[in-house]
PDB file of C-alpha atoms in Angstrom:
ATOM      1  CA  MET G 866      77.750 121.785 100.886  1.00 88.00           C
ATOM      2  CA  PRO G 867      81.062 121.057 102.403  1.00 96.00           C
ATOM      3  CA  LEU G 868      82.282 117.517 100.998  1.00 98.00           C
ATOM      4  CA  LEU G 869      83.330 116.457 104.863  1.00 98.00           C
ATOM      5  CA  GLU G 870      80.723 117.793 106.653  1.00 98.00           C
ATOM      6  CA  ASN G 871      81.180 116.774 110.183  1.00 98.00           C
ATOM      7  CA  LYS G 872      83.424 113.724 108.884  1.00 98.00           C
ATOM      8  CA  VAL G 873      86.039 112.774 111.548  1.00 98.00           C
ATOM      9  CA  ALA G 874      89.406 112.473 109.816  1.00 98.00           C
ATOM     10  CA  PHE G 875      92.553 110.973 110.885  1.00 98.00           C
ATOM     11  CA  ILE G 876      95.715 112.412 109.710  1.00 98.00           C
ATOM     12  CA  THR G 877      99.434 110.787 110.440  1.00 98.00           C
ATOM     13  CA  GLY G 878     102.394 112.859 109.695  1.00 98.00           C
ATOM     14  CA  GLY G 879      99.909 116.072 110.050  1.00 98.00           C
ATOM     15  CA  ALA G 880     102.512 118.553 111.374  1.00 98.00           C
ATOM     16  CA  ALA G 881     104.268 119.431 107.969  1.00 97.00           C
ATOM     17  CA  GLY G 882     104.349 118.936 104.308  1.00 97.00           C
ATOM     18  CA  ILE G 883     100.973 116.995 102.460  1.00 98.00           C
ATOM     19  CA  GLY G 884      99.613 116.115 105.973  1.00 98.00           C
ATOM     20  CA  GLU G 885      99.569 120.068 107.040  1.00 98.00           C
ATOM     21  CA  GLY G 886      98.204 120.799 103.688  1.00 98.00           C
ATOM     22  CA  THR G 887      95.247 118.027 103.676  1.00 98.00           C
ATOM     23  CA  ALA G 888      94.664 118.754 107.514  1.00 98.00           C
ATOM     24  CA  HIS G 889      93.858 122.622 106.530  1.00 98.00           C
ATOM     25  CA  LEU G 890      91.804 121.356 103.285  1.00 98.00           C
ATOM     26  CA  PHE G 891      89.839 118.967 105.198  1.00 98.00           C
ATOM     27  CA  ALA G 892      88.758 121.303 107.924  1.00 98.00           C
ATOM     28  CA  GLU G 893      88.273 123.740 105.508  1.00 98.00           C
ATOM     29  CA  GLN G 894      85.574 121.130 103.863  1.00 98.00           C
ATOM     30  CA  GLY G 895      83.697 120.544 107.316  1.00 98.00           C
ATOM     31  CA  ALA G 896      85.968 117.715 108.772  1.00 98.00           C
ATOM     32  CA  ARG G 897      86.638 117.468 112.382  1.00 98.00           C
ATOM     33  CA  VAL G 898      90.480 116.902 112.062  1.00 98.00           C
ATOM     34  CA  PHE G 899      92.885 114.632 114.212  1.00 98.00           C
ATOM     35  CA  VAL G 900      96.053 116.024 113.509  1.00 98.00           C
ATOM     36  CA  LEU G 901      98.610 113.175 114.586  1.00 98.00           C
ATOM     37  CA  ASP G 902     102.459 113.383 114.381  1.00 98.00           C
ATOM     38  CA  LEU G 903     105.558 112.267 116.263  1.00 98.00           C
ATOM     39  CA  ASN G 904     106.182 115.983 116.063  1.00 98.00           C
ATOM     40  CA  GLU G 905     103.721 116.631 118.828  1.00 98.00           C
ATOM     41  CA  ALA G 906     104.489 120.488 118.880  1.00 98.00           C
ATOM     42  CA  GLY G 907     104.404 120.961 115.235  1.00 98.00           C
ATOM     43  CA  ALA G 908     100.880 118.985 115.030  1.00 98.00           C
ATOM     44  CA  ALA G 909      99.716 121.347 117.851  1.00 98.00           C
ATOM     45  CA  ALA G 910     100.436 124.324 115.634  1.00 98.00           C
ATOM     46  CA  VAL G 911      98.451 123.016 112.730  1.00 98.00           C
ATOM     47  CA  ALA G 912      95.568 122.390 114.856  1.00 98.00           C
ATOM     48  CA  GLU G 913      96.033 125.717 116.413  1.00 98.00           C
ATOM     49  CA  ALA G 914      95.680 127.414 113.191  1.00 98.00           C
ATOM     50  CA  ILE G 915      93.043 125.321 111.961  1.00 98.00           C
ATOM     51  CA  SER G 916      91.225 126.390 115.060  1.00 98.00           C
ATOM     52  CA  ALA G 917      92.109 129.985 114.576  1.00 98.00           C
ATOM     53  CA  GLU G 918      90.702 129.751 111.123  1.00 97.00           C
ATOM     54  CA  GLY G 919      87.213 128.475 112.518  1.00 98.00           C
ATOM     55  CA  GLY G 920      87.872 124.751 111.651  1.00 98.00           C
ATOM     56  CA  SER G 921      87.808 121.860 113.961  1.00 98.00           C
ATOM     57  CA  ALA G 922      91.287 120.390 114.786  1.00 98.00           C
ATOM     58  CA  GLN G 923      92.915 118.275 117.603  1.00 98.00           C
ATOM     59  CA  ALA G 924      96.436 117.178 117.637  1.00 98.00           C
ATOM     60  CA  PHE G 925      98.146 114.104 119.217  1.00 98.00           C
ATOM     61  CA  GLY G 926     101.611 113.426 119.559  1.00 98.00           C
ATOM     62  CA  CYS G 927     102.027 109.602 118.048  1.00 97.00           C
ATOM     63  CA  ASP G 928     104.848 107.429 116.718  1.00 98.00           C
ATOM     64  CA  VAL G 929     103.174 105.076 114.210  1.00 98.00           C
ATOM     65  CA  ARG G 930     105.902 102.557 115.021  1.00 98.00           C
ATOM     66  CA  ARG G 931     104.086 102.395 118.496  1.00 98.00           C
ATOM     67  CA  PRO G 932     100.333 101.658 118.420  1.00 97.00           C
ATOM     68  CA  GLU G 933     100.048 102.206 122.103  1.00 98.00           C
ATOM     69  CA  THR G 934     100.896 105.978 121.367  1.00 98.00           C
ATOM     70  CA  MET G 935      97.971 106.011 118.800  1.00 97.00           C
ATOM     71  CA  ARG G 936      95.226 104.420 120.988  1.00 97.00           C
ATOM     72  CA  PRO G 937      94.320 107.649 123.326  1.00 97.00           C
ATOM     73  CA  ALA G 938      93.613 109.542 119.780  1.00 98.00           C
ATOM     74  CA  VAL G 939      91.582 106.549 118.497  1.00 98.00           C
ATOM     75  CA  GLU G 940      89.403 106.539 122.137  1.00 98.00           C
ATOM     76  CA  SER G 941      89.285 110.494 121.837  1.00 98.00           C
ATOM     77  CA  ALA G 942      87.408 110.299 118.615  1.00 98.00           C
ATOM     78  CA  LEU G 943      85.151 107.261 119.705  1.00 98.00           C
ATOM     79  CA  GLU G 944      84.371 108.925 122.583  1.00 98.00           C
ATOM     80  CA  ARG G 945      83.643 112.697 121.440  1.00 97.00           C
ATOM     81  CA  PHE G 946      81.917 111.373 118.047  1.00 98.00           C
ATOM     82  CA  GLY G 947      81.577 107.812 118.027  1.00 98.00           C
ATOM     83  CA  ARG G 948      83.343 106.878 114.817  1.00 98.00           C
ATOM     84  CA  ILE G 949      86.407 107.511 112.769  1.00 98.00           C
ATOM     85  CA  ASP G 950      85.338 108.253 108.893  1.00 98.00           C
ATOM     86  CA  VAL G 951      88.438 108.880 107.437  1.00 98.00           C
ATOM     87  CA  LEU G 952      92.037 107.521 107.720  1.00 99.00           C
ATOM     88  CA  ILE G 953      94.982 109.084 105.819  1.00 99.00           C
ATOM     89  CA  ASN G 954      98.007 107.247 106.258  1.00 98.00           C
ATOM     90  CA  ASN G 955     100.927 109.971 105.411  1.00 98.00           C
ATOM     91  CA  ALA G 956     103.370 109.415 108.136  1.00 98.00           C
ATOM     92  CA  ALA G 957     106.806 108.323 106.512  1.00 97.00           C
ATOM     93  CA  ILE G 958     110.558 109.004 106.463  1.00 95.00           C
ATOM     94  CA  TYR G 959     112.995 109.005 103.156  1.00 91.00           C
ATOM     95  CA  PRO G 960     116.569 109.069 104.102  1.00 91.00           C
ATOM     96  CA  ARG G 961     118.848 108.485 100.890  1.00 93.00           C
ATOM     97  CA  ARG G 962     121.603 105.496 101.241  1.00 95.00           C
ATOM     98  CA  LEU G 963     123.343 103.231  98.600  1.00 97.00           C
ATOM     99  CA  PHE G 964     122.052  99.902  99.127  1.00 97.00           C
ATOM    100  CA  LEU G 965     125.543  98.411  99.653  1.00 98.00           C
ATOM    101  CA  GLU G 966     126.226 101.057 102.525  1.00 97.00           C
ATOM    102  CA  MET G 967     122.974 100.238 104.150  1.00 98.00           C
ATOM    103  CA  THR G 968     122.963  98.771 107.421  1.00 98.00           C
ATOM    104  CA  GLU G 969     119.968  96.495 108.884  1.00 98.00           C
ATOM    105  CA  ALA G 970     119.015  99.003 111.198  1.00 98.00           C
ATOM    106  CA  GLU G 971     118.388 101.531 108.743  1.00 98.00           C
ATOM    107  CA  TRP G 972     116.308  99.214 106.828  1.00 98.00           C
ATOM    108  CA  ASP G 973     114.139  98.143 109.502  1.00 98.00           C
ATOM    109  CA  GLU G 974     113.704 101.568 110.643  1.00 98.00           C
ATOM    110  CA  MET G 975     112.230 102.530 106.963  1.00 98.00           C
ATOM    111  CA  PHE G 976     110.120  99.619 106.920  1.00 98.00           C
ATOM    112  CA  ASP G 977     108.782 100.170 110.559  1.00 98.00           C
ATOM    113  CA  THR G 978     107.720 103.690 109.833  1.00 98.00           C
ATOM    114  CA  ASN G 979     106.563 103.638 106.057  1.00 98.00           C
ATOM    115  CA  LEU G 980     105.006 100.435 105.922  1.00 98.00           C
ATOM    116  CA  LYS G 981     104.507  98.642 109.488  1.00 98.00           C
ATOM    117  CA  GLY G 982     103.134 101.886 110.455  1.00 98.00           C
ATOM    118  CA  VAL G 983     100.322 102.004 107.997  1.00 98.00           C
ATOM    119  CA  PHE G 984      99.522  98.415 109.401  1.00 98.00           C
ATOM    120  CA  HIS G 985      99.604  99.520 113.091  1.00 98.00           C
ATOM    121  CA  VAL G 986      97.388 102.707 112.297  1.00 98.00           C
ATOM    122  CA  THR G 987      94.957 100.893 109.912  1.00 98.00           C
ATOM    123  CA  LYS G 988      94.325  97.969 112.375  1.00 98.00           C
ATOM    124  CA  LEU G 989      93.503 100.668 115.069  1.00 98.00           C
ATOM    125  CA  VAL G 990      91.002 102.254 112.615  1.00 98.00           C
ATOM    126  CA  ALA G 991      89.632  99.867 110.311  1.00 98.00           C
ATOM    127  CA  PRO G 992      87.859  97.634 112.770  1.00 98.00           C
ATOM    128  CA  HIS G 993      85.143 100.879 113.628  1.00 98.00           C
ATOM    129  CA  MET G 994      84.849 101.448 110.078  1.00 98.00           C
ATOM    130  CA  VAL G 995      83.763  97.945 109.439  1.00 98.00           C
ATOM    131  CA  GLN G 996      81.576  98.049 112.627  1.00 98.00           C
ATOM    132  CA  ARG G 997      79.831 101.113 111.014  1.00 98.00           C
ATOM    133  CA  ARG G 998      79.913  99.543 107.456  1.00 98.00           C
ATOM    134  CA  SER G 999      81.348 102.963 106.245  1.00 98.00           C
ATOM    135  CA  GLY G1000      84.931 104.677 105.915  1.00 98.00           C
ATOM    136  CA  LYS G1001      87.373 105.985 103.487  1.00 98.00           C
ATOM    137  CA  ILE G1002      91.212 104.944 103.778  1.00 99.00           C
ATOM    138  CA  VAL G1003      94.081 106.523 101.540  1.00 99.00           C
ATOM    139  CA  ASN G1004      97.506 105.267 101.636  1.00 99.00           C
ATOM    140  CA  ILE G1005      99.964 107.723 100.792  1.00 98.00           C
ATOM    141  CA  SER G1006     102.747 105.892  98.458  1.00 98.00           C
ATOM    142  CA  SER G1007     105.294 107.352  95.969  1.00 97.00           C
ATOM    143  CA  VAL G1008     106.022 107.425  92.489  1.00 96.00           C
ATOM    144  CA  THR G1009     109.392 106.492  93.123  1.00 95.00           C
ATOM    145  CA  PHE G1010     107.846 102.790  93.116  1.00 97.00           C
ATOM    146  CA  PHE G1011     107.030 103.046  89.305  1.00 96.00           C
ATOM    147  CA  LYS G1012     110.134 104.640  88.633  1.00 92.00           C
ATOM    148  CA  GLY G1013     113.071 102.937  90.916  1.00 94.00           C
ATOM    149  CA  LEU G1014     115.733 105.511  92.211  1.00 92.00           C
ATOM    150  CA  PRO G1015     119.067 104.696  93.422  1.00 94.00           C
ATOM    151  CA  ARG G1016     120.035 105.442  97.155  1.00 95.00           C
ATOM    152  CA  MET G1017     116.477 105.021  97.701  1.00 96.00           C
ATOM    153  CA  SER G1018     116.103 101.166  97.818  1.00 97.00           C
ATOM    154  CA  HIS G1019     114.720 100.952 100.907  1.00 98.00           C
ATOM    155  CA  TYR G1020     112.245 103.639 100.532  1.00 97.00           C
ATOM    156  CA  VAL G1021     110.909 102.287  97.232  1.00 98.00           C
ATOM    157  CA  ALA G1022     110.431  98.793  98.679  1.00 98.00           C
ATOM    158  CA  THR G1023     108.404 100.192 101.480  1.00 98.00           C
ATOM    159  CA  LYS G1024     106.116 102.379  98.865  1.00 98.00           C
ATOM    160  CA  GLY G1025     105.473  99.457  96.735  1.00 98.00           C
ATOM    161  CA  GLY G1026     104.313  97.468  99.945  1.00 98.00           C
ATOM    162  CA  VAL G1027     101.846 100.108 100.870  1.00 98.00           C
ATOM    163  CA  ILE G1028     100.498  99.989  97.229  1.00 98.00           C
ATOM    164  CA  GLY G1029     100.145  96.194  97.599  1.00 98.00           C
ATOM    165  CA  LEU G1030      98.632  96.306 101.057  1.00 98.00           C
ATOM    166  CA  THR G1031      96.141  99.083  99.699  1.00 98.00           C
ATOM    167  CA  ARG G1032      94.911  96.261  96.746  1.00 98.00           C
ATOM    168  CA  SER G1033      94.497  93.268  99.098  1.00 98.00           C
ATOM    169  CA  LEU G1034      92.663  95.452 101.859  1.00 98.00           C
ATOM    170  CA  ALA G1035      90.270  96.810  99.195  1.00 98.00           C
ATOM    171  CA  ARG G1036      89.071  93.287  98.913  1.00 98.00           C
ATOM    172  CA  GLU G1037      88.757  92.705 102.347  1.00 98.00           C
ATOM    173  CA  MET G1038      86.840  95.755 103.331  1.00 98.00           C
ATOM    174  CA  GLY G1039      84.975  96.140 100.120  1.00 98.00           C
ATOM    175  CA  PRO G1040      82.062  94.019 101.318  1.00 98.00           C
ATOM    176  CA  HIS G1041      82.063  96.063 104.588  1.00 98.00           C
ATOM    177  CA  ASN G1042      81.744  99.582 102.323  1.00 98.00           C
ATOM    178  CA  VAL G1043      85.049 100.631 103.373  1.00 98.00           C
ATOM    179  CA  HIS G1044      87.186 102.106 100.289  1.00 98.00           C
ATOM    180  CA  VAL G1045      91.044 101.974 100.459  1.00 99.00           C
ATOM    181  CA  ASN G1046      92.834 103.808  98.033  1.00 99.00           C
ATOM    182  CA  CYS G1047      96.465 105.014  97.374  1.00 98.00           C
ATOM    183  CA  ILE G1048      97.948 107.904  95.949  1.00 98.00           C
ATOM    184  CA  THR G1049     101.677 108.309  94.678  1.00 98.00           C
ATOM    185  CA  PRO G1050     102.973 111.694  94.924  1.00 97.00           C
ATOM    186  CA  GLY G1051     105.886 112.758  92.771  1.00 95.00           C
ATOM    187  CA  ALA G1052     108.438 115.768  93.673  1.00 93.00           C
ATOM    188  CA  ILE G1053     106.147 117.710  96.060  1.00 94.00           C
ATOM    189  CA  GLU G1054     107.738 121.004  97.410  1.00 92.00           C
ATOM    190  CA  VAL G1055     108.160 120.907 101.221  1.00 91.00           C
ATOM    191  CA  GLU G1056     110.372 122.149 103.693  1.00 85.00           C
ATOM    192  CA  HIS G1057     111.928 118.524 104.347  1.00 81.00           C
ATOM    193  CA  GLU G1058     113.594 118.517 100.575  1.00 78.00           C
ATOM    194  CA  LYS G1059     116.406 120.810 101.310  1.00 77.00           C
ATOM    195  CA  LEU G1060     117.664 118.073 103.474  1.00 78.00           C
ATOM    196  CA  VAL G1061     117.751 115.583 100.554  1.00 80.00           C
ATOM    197  CA  ALA G1062     118.029 117.241  97.446  1.00 83.00           C
ATOM    198  CA  THR G1063     119.238 120.710  95.854  1.00 88.00           C
ATOM    199  CA  PRO G1064     117.564 123.122  93.686  1.00 89.00           C
ATOM    200  CA  GLU G1065     119.313 121.684  90.668  1.00 92.00           C
ATOM    201  CA  GLN G1066     117.895 118.311  90.952  1.00 90.00           C
ATOM    202  CA  MET G1067     114.631 119.588  91.560  1.00 91.00           C
ATOM    203  CA  ALA G1068     114.699 121.549  88.290  1.00 92.00           C
ATOM    204  CA  ALA G1069     115.656 118.419  86.663  1.00 92.00           C
ATOM    205  CA  ILE G1070     112.727 116.274  87.707  1.00 92.00           C
ATOM    206  CA  VAL G1071     110.091 119.652  86.937  1.00 93.00           C
ATOM    207  CA  ALA G1072     111.683 119.677  83.489  1.00 95.00           C
ATOM    208  CA  GLN G1073     110.569 115.922  82.851  1.00 94.00           C
ATOM    209  CA  GLN G1074     107.070 116.778  84.325  1.00 96.00           C
ATOM    210  CA  CYS G1075     103.755 117.327  81.696  1.00 97.00           C
ATOM    211  CA  LEU G1076     103.248 120.078  83.783  1.00 97.00           C
ATOM    212  CA  GLU G1077     106.235 122.632  84.065  1.00 93.00           C
ATOM    213  CA  ARG G1078     105.534 123.776  87.809  1.00 95.00           C
ATOM    214  CA  ARG G1079     106.328 122.620  91.187  1.00 95.00           C
ATOM    215  CA  LEU G1080     103.644 120.728  93.000  1.00 96.00           C
ATOM    216  CA  GLY G1081     102.802 121.531  96.446  1.00 96.00           C
ATOM    217  CA  PRO G1082     100.886 119.790  99.215  1.00 97.00           C
ATOM    218  CA  LEU G1083      97.715 121.045  98.180  1.00 98.00           C
ATOM    219  CA  ASP G1084      98.121 119.181  95.086  1.00 98.00           C
ATOM    220  CA  VAL G1085      97.851 115.809  96.925  1.00 98.00           C
ATOM    221  CA  ALA G1086      95.361 117.237  99.366  1.00 98.00           C
ATOM    222  CA  ARG G1087      92.981 117.853  96.725  1.00 98.00           C
ATOM    223  CA  VAL G1088      93.005 114.034  95.580  1.00 98.00           C
ATOM    224  CA  CYS G1089      92.961 113.097  99.244  1.00 98.00           C
ATOM    225  CA  LEU G1090      90.002 115.054  99.374  1.00 98.00           C
ATOM    226  CA  PHE G1091      88.322 113.446  96.131  1.00 98.00           C
ATOM    227  CA  LEU G1092      88.964 110.043  97.802  1.00 98.00           C
ATOM    228  CA  CYS G1093      87.601 110.622 100.865  1.00 98.00           C
ATOM    229  CA  SER G1094      84.142 112.386  99.812  1.00 98.00           C
ATOM    230  CA  GLU G1095      81.060 111.038  98.278  1.00 98.00           C
ATOM    231  CA  LEU G1096      82.756 111.482  94.523  1.00 98.00           C
ATOM    232  CA  SER G1097      84.975 108.758  94.733  1.00 98.00           C
ATOM    233  CA  ASP G1098      82.230 106.029  96.167  1.00 98.00           C
ATOM    234  CA  GLY G1099      82.653 104.002  93.215  1.00 98.00           C
ATOM    235  CA  MET G1100      86.484 103.438  93.804  1.00 98.00           C
ATOM    236  CA  THR G1101      88.676 101.351  95.760  1.00 98.00           C
ATOM    237  CA  GLY G1102      91.922  99.391  95.294  1.00 98.00           C
ATOM    238  CA  GLN G1103      93.244 102.245  93.058  1.00 98.00           C
ATOM    239  CA  THR G1104      96.420 104.069  92.834  1.00 98.00           C
ATOM    240  CA  LEU G1105      96.126 107.629  91.646  1.00 98.00           C
ATOM    241  CA  ASN G1106      99.338 109.300  90.378  1.00 98.00           C
ATOM    242  CA  VAL G1107      99.795 113.007  91.206  1.00 98.00           C
ATOM    243  CA  ASP G1108     103.392 113.717  90.061  1.00 97.00           C
ATOM    244  CA  GLY G1109     102.520 116.504  87.387  1.00 97.00           C
ATOM    245  CA  GLY G1110     102.991 113.862  84.571  1.00 97.00           C
ATOM    246  CA  VAL G1111     106.417 112.360  85.036  1.00 94.00           C
ATOM    247  CA  TYR G1112     105.172 108.604  84.774  1.00 93.00           C
ATOM    248  CA  LEU G1113     102.153 108.123  82.758  1.00 93.00           C
ATOM    249  CA  HIS G1114      99.973 105.252  83.007  1.00 83.00           C
TER     250      HIS G1114
END
């Protein structure tokens, strides 16, 4: 039996990269997927591809910085299915900037998207999980929190916040049988990386990995699947590292 048969799954940042890969895998595993992204056309393309493959998917144009844009998706899920079983908080941005050159606006934009966005979406979805005493939430952080990298202080700070929020939420949500876990991806091969890193820089990262290959969205999606299925029913508040073995703990 598919691991997510008839589960209703919300995936933010679902139009590309890790979000897109997770949407496809979840649909293959029987989930009713809601693809949520600021790029509405991109989200629609992913949902159409899933539907063409025989899966169930709906797309919504949403900005995690503005909770009012998320409410139609929540209302649609509750009206059609009566519940939301899974939430993947994946939407994020990661522009590079030296700290001494960073503006307050750039700092705020990073936090509004990467951390406060998780706050907004979880606030909308978690009450329905608590009411039903059932739910799985997975927050996507980053291995950069453990390493600390130059030109990414604002990004790393938000991703550390995501880990902290995960742990505290796990304490609060546990009595309601809602699981909250986190994934810290490493260098995942996505289209957007071409805008922020050179092939030589990525090769240098792969050389640090125990596994000498590029990781793709599916590598992270499979861990999302584990954390959102009954296979992880004994886990909450945990952070799982998916970086090919760069950072070991």
